[in-house]
């Protein structure tokens, strides 16, 4: 429950437009759908970190506070998450 409140507090200060919602402006509909599917297939802890970083624009230190983990763990989750997304979507699409 504490984690939910921390997320809500972080979300209150986050940008009002979502990066994920704006994918169609940068990617084709098919590419955006492929990226969404790949994101949803990530392990939950990894997906949380990636979503907080790229949708809400939080820094690793802020994500660590929200998730109640060390900032180093967040950086590892982000690194692994991006590697998995590149593998699943294709490296050329995410550069």
JSON list of C-alpha atoms in Angstrom, two decimals:
[
{"chain": "A", "resi": 1, "resn": "UNK", "atom": "CA", "xyz": [0.00, 0.00, 0.00]},
{"chain": "A", "resi": 2, "resn": "UNK", "atom": "CA", "xyz": [2.88, 2.37, 0.79]},
{"chain": "A", "resi": 3, "resn": "UNK", "atom": "CA", "xyz": [4.23, 1.75, -2.69]},
{"chain": "A", "resi": 4, "resn": "UNK", "atom": "CA", "xyz": [0.90, 2.75, -4.23]},
{"chain": "A", "resi": 5, "resn": "UNK", "atom": "CA", "xyz": [0.89, 6.05, -2.34]},
{"chain": "A", "resi": 6, "resn": "UNK", "atom": "CA", "xyz": [4.49, 6.75, -3.36]},
{"chain": "A", "resi": 7, "resn": "UNK", "atom": "CA", "xyz": [3.59, 6.06, -7.00]},
{"chain": "A", "resi": 8, "resn": "UNK", "atom": "CA", "xyz": [0.57, 8.36, -6.77]},
{"chain": "A", "resi": 9, "resn": "UNK", "atom": "CA", "xyz": [2.73, 11.12, -5.29]},
{"chain": "A", "resi": 10, "resn": "UNK", "atom": "CA", "xyz": [5.28, 10.69, -8.08]},
{"chain": "A", "resi": 11, "resn": "UNK", "atom": "CA", "xyz": [2.53, 10.64, -10.70]},
{"chain": "A", "resi": 12, "resn": "UNK", "atom": "CA", "xyz": [1.14, 13.92, -9.36]},
{"chain": "A", "resi": 13, "resn": "UNK", "atom": "CA", "xyz": [4.38, 15.69, -10.27]},
{"chain": "A", "resi": 14, "resn": "UNK", "atom": "CA", "xyz": [4.91, 13.87, -13.58]},
{"chain": "A", "resi": 15, "resn": "UNK", "atom": "CA", "xyz": [4.24, 15.33, -17.02]},
{"chain": "A", "resi": 16, "resn": "UNK", "atom": "CA", "xyz": [0.59, 15.35, -18.01]},
{"chain": "A", "resi": 17, "resn": "UNK", "atom": "CA", "xyz": [1.13, 13.66, -21.35]},
{"chain": "A", "resi": 18, "resn": "UNK", "atom": "CA", "xyz": [2.24, 10.07, -21.49]},
{"chain": "A", "resi": 19, "resn": "UNK", "atom": "CA", "xyz": [5.13, 9.01, -23.69]},
{"chain": "A", "resi": 20, "resn": "UNK", "atom": "CA", "xyz": [3.33, 5.75, -24.39]},
{"chain": "A", "resi": 21, "resn": "UNK", "atom": "CA", "xyz": [0.17, 7.59, -25.42]},
{"chain": "A", "resi": 22, "resn": "UNK", "atom": "CA", "xyz": [2.19, 9.73, -27.80]},
{"chain": "A", "resi": 23, "resn": "UNK", "atom": "CA", "xyz": [3.82, 6.83, -29.59]},
{"chain": "A", "resi": 24, "resn": "UNK", "atom": "CA", "xyz": [1.65, 7.24, -32.67]},
{"chain": "A", "resi": 25, "resn": "UNK", "atom": "CA", "xyz": [3.13, 10.67, -33.28]},
{"chain": "A", "resi": 26, "resn": "UNK", "atom": "CA", "xyz": [6.61, 9.13, -33.59]},
{"chain": "A", "resi": 27, "resn": "UNK", "atom": "CA", "xyz": [5.96, 5.54, -34.67]},
{"chain": "A", "resi": 28, "resn": "UNK", "atom": "CA", "xyz": [3.57, 3.96, -37.13]},
{"chain": "A", "resi": 29, "resn": "UNK", "atom": "CA", "xyz": [0.51, 2.31, -35.64]},
{"chain": "A", "resi": 30, "resn": "UNK", "atom": "CA", "xyz": [2.03, -1.13, -36.14]},
{"chain": "A", "resi": 31, "resn": "UNK", "atom": "CA", "xyz": [5.34, -0.14, -34.53]},
{"chain": "A", "resi": 32, "resn": "UNK", "atom": "CA", "xyz": [3.55, 1.42, -31.55]},
{"chain": "A", "resi": 33, "resn": "UNK", "atom": "CA", "xyz": [1.46, -1.73, -31.08]},
{"chain": "A", "resi": 34, "resn": "UNK", "atom": "CA", "xyz": [4.59, -3.88, -31.29]},
{"chain": "A", "resi": 35, "resn": "UNK", "atom": "CA", "xyz": [6.32, -1.73, -28.66]},
{"chain": "A", "resi": 36, "resn": "UNK", "atom": "CA", "xyz": [3.28, -1.86, -26.36]},
{"chain": "A", "resi": 37, "resn": "UNK", "atom": "CA", "xyz": [3.15, -5.66, -26.67]},
{"chain": "A", "resi": 38, "resn": "UNK", "atom": "CA", "xyz": [6.86, -5.96, -25.93]},
{"chain": "A", "resi": 39, "resn": "UNK", "atom": "CA", "xyz": [6.52, -3.65, -22.93]},
{"chain": "A", "resi": 40, "resn": "UNK", "atom": "CA", "xyz": [3.62, -5.64, -21.53]},
{"chain": "A", "resi": 41, "resn": "UNK", "atom": "CA", "xyz": [5.64, -8.86, -21.89]},
{"chain": "A", "resi": 42, "resn": "UNK", "atom": "CA", "xyz": [8.45, -7.60, -19.62]},
{"chain": "A", "resi": 43, "resn": "UNK", "atom": "CA", "xyz": [8.71, -9.00, -16.09]},
{"chain": "A", "resi": 44, "resn": "UNK", "atom": "CA", "xyz": [6.60, -6.89, -13.72]},
{"chain": "A", "resi": 45, "resn": "UNK", "atom": "CA", "xyz": [9.46, -5.28, -11.78]},
{"chain": "A", "resi": 46, "resn": "UNK", "atom": "CA", "xyz": [11.28, -4.42, -14.98]},
{"chain": "A", "resi": 47, "resn": "UNK", "atom": "CA", "xyz": [8.11, -3.08, -16.62]},
{"chain": "A", "resi": 48, "resn": "UNK", "atom": "CA", "xyz": [7.43, -0.86, -13.57]},
{"chain": "A", "resi": 49, "resn": "UNK", "atom": "CA", "xyz": [10.90, 0.70, -13.76]},
{"chain": "A", "resi": 50, "resn": "UNK", "atom": "CA", "xyz": [10.75, 1.21, -17.54]},
{"chain": "A", "resi": 51, "resn": "UNK", "atom": "CA", "xyz": [7.24, 2.70, -17.34]},
{"chain": "A", "resi": 52, "resn": "UNK", "atom": "CA", "xyz": [8.14, 5.08, -14.54]},
{"chain": "A", "resi": 53, "resn": "UNK", "atom": "CA", "xyz": [11.25, 6.19, -16.43]},
{"chain": "A", "resi": 54, "resn": "UNK", "atom": "CA", "xyz": [9.90, 6.63, -19.92]},
{"chain": "A", "resi": 55, "resn": "UNK", "atom": "CA", "xyz": [6.21, 7.28, -19.38]},
{"chain": "A", "resi": 56, "resn": "UNK", "atom": "CA", "xyz": [6.37, 9.39, -16.25]},
{"chain": "A", "resi": 57, "resn": "UNK", "atom": "CA", "xyz": [9.86, 10.81, -16.79]},
{"chain": "A", "resi": 58, "resn": "UNK", "atom": "CA", "xyz": [11.15, 9.90, -13.34]},
{"chain": "A", "resi": 59, "resn": "UNK", "atom": "CA", "xyz": [14.88, 9.68, -12.70]},
{"chain": "A", "resi": 60, "resn": "UNK", "atom": "CA", "xyz": [16.36, 6.41, -11.34]},
{"chain": "A", "resi": 61, "resn": "UNK", "atom": "CA", "xyz": [16.67, 7.92, -7.84]},
{"chain": "A", "resi": 62, "resn": "UNK", "atom": "CA", "xyz": [12.98, 8.88, -7.86]},
{"chain": "A", "resi": 63, "resn": "UNK", "atom": "CA", "xyz": [12.00, 5.45, -9.19]},
{"chain": "A", "resi": 64, "resn": "UNK", "atom": "CA", "xyz": [14.02, 3.85, -6.38]},
{"chain": "A", "resi": 65, "resn": "UNK", "atom": "CA", "xyz": [12.04, 5.87, -3.83]},
{"chain": "A", "resi": 66, "resn": "UNK", "atom": "CA", "xyz": [8.72, 4.90, -5.40]},
{"chain": "A", "resi": 67, "resn": "UNK", "atom": "CA", "xyz": [9.58, 1.21, -5.63]},
{"chain": "A", "resi": 68, "resn": "UNK", "atom": "CA", "xyz": [11.42, 1.03, -2.32]},
{"chain": "A", "resi": 69, "resn": "UNK", "atom": "CA", "xyz": [14.63, -0.33, -3.84]},
{"chain": "A", "resi": 70, "resn": "UNK", "atom": "CA", "xyz": [18.21, 0.86, -4.33]},
{"chain": "A", "resi": 71, "resn": "UNK", "atom": "CA", "xyz": [18.90, 3.21, -7.25]},
{"chain": "A", "resi": 72, "resn": "UNK", "atom": "CA", "xyz": [21.43, 0.68, -8.54]},
{"chain": "A", "resi": 73, "resn": "UNK", "atom": "CA", "xyz": [18.71, -1.94, -8.76]},
{"chain": "A", "resi": 74, "resn": "UNK", "atom": "CA", "xyz": [16.60, 0.49, -10.77]},
{"chain": "A", "resi": 75, "resn": "UNK", "atom": "CA", "xyz": [19.46, 1.11, -13.20]},
{"chain": "A", "resi": 76, "resn": "UNK", "atom": "CA", "xyz": [19.90, -2.65, -13.64]},
{"chain": "A", "resi": 77, "resn": "UNK", "atom": "CA", "xyz": [16.16, -3.09, -14.28]},
{"chain": "A", "resi": 78, "resn": "UNK", "atom": "CA", "xyz": [16.20, -0.28, -16.83]},
{"chain": "A", "resi": 79, "resn": "UNK", "atom": "CA", "xyz": [19.25, -1.69, -18.60]},
{"chain": "A", "resi": 80, "resn": "UNK", "atom": "CA", "xyz": [17.78, -5.20, -18.74]},
{"chain": "A", "resi": 81, "resn": "UNK", "atom": "CA", "xyz": [14.37, -3.89, -19.74]},
{"chain": "A", "resi": 82, "resn": "UNK", "atom": "CA", "xyz": [15.73, -1.88, -22.65]},
{"chain": "A", "resi": 83, "resn": "UNK", "atom": "CA", "xyz": [17.83, -4.85, -23.75]},
{"chain": "A", "resi": 84, "resn": "UNK", "atom": "CA", "xyz": [14.73, -7.06, -23.75]},
{"chain": "A", "resi": 85, "resn": "UNK", "atom": "CA", "xyz": [12.72, -4.44, -25.65]},
{"chain": "A", "resi": 86, "resn": "UNK", "atom": "CA", "xyz": [15.46, -4.15, -28.27]},
{"chain": "A", "resi": 87, "resn": "UNK", "atom": "CA", "xyz": [15.52, -7.93, -28.61]},
{"chain": "A", "resi": 88, "resn": "UNK", "atom": "CA", "xyz": [11.74, -8.24, -28.89]},
{"chain": "A", "resi": 89, "resn": "UNK", "atom": "CA", "xyz": [11.05, -5.23, -31.08]},
{"chain": "A", "resi": 90, "resn": "UNK", "atom": "CA", "xyz": [14.28, -5.05, -33.04]},
{"chain": "A", "resi": 91, "resn": "UNK", "atom": "CA", "xyz": [17.34, -2.97, -32.31]},
{"chain": "A", "resi": 92, "resn": "UNK", "atom": "CA", "xyz": [16.81, -0.64, -35.26]},
{"chain": "A", "resi": 93, "resn": "UNK", "atom": "CA", "xyz": [13.38, 0.43, -34.02]},
{"chain": "A", "resi": 94, "resn": "UNK", "atom": "CA", "xyz": [14.69, 1.63, -30.64]},
{"chain": "A", "resi": 95, "resn": "UNK", "atom": "CA", "xyz": [17.72, 3.69, -31.60]}
]
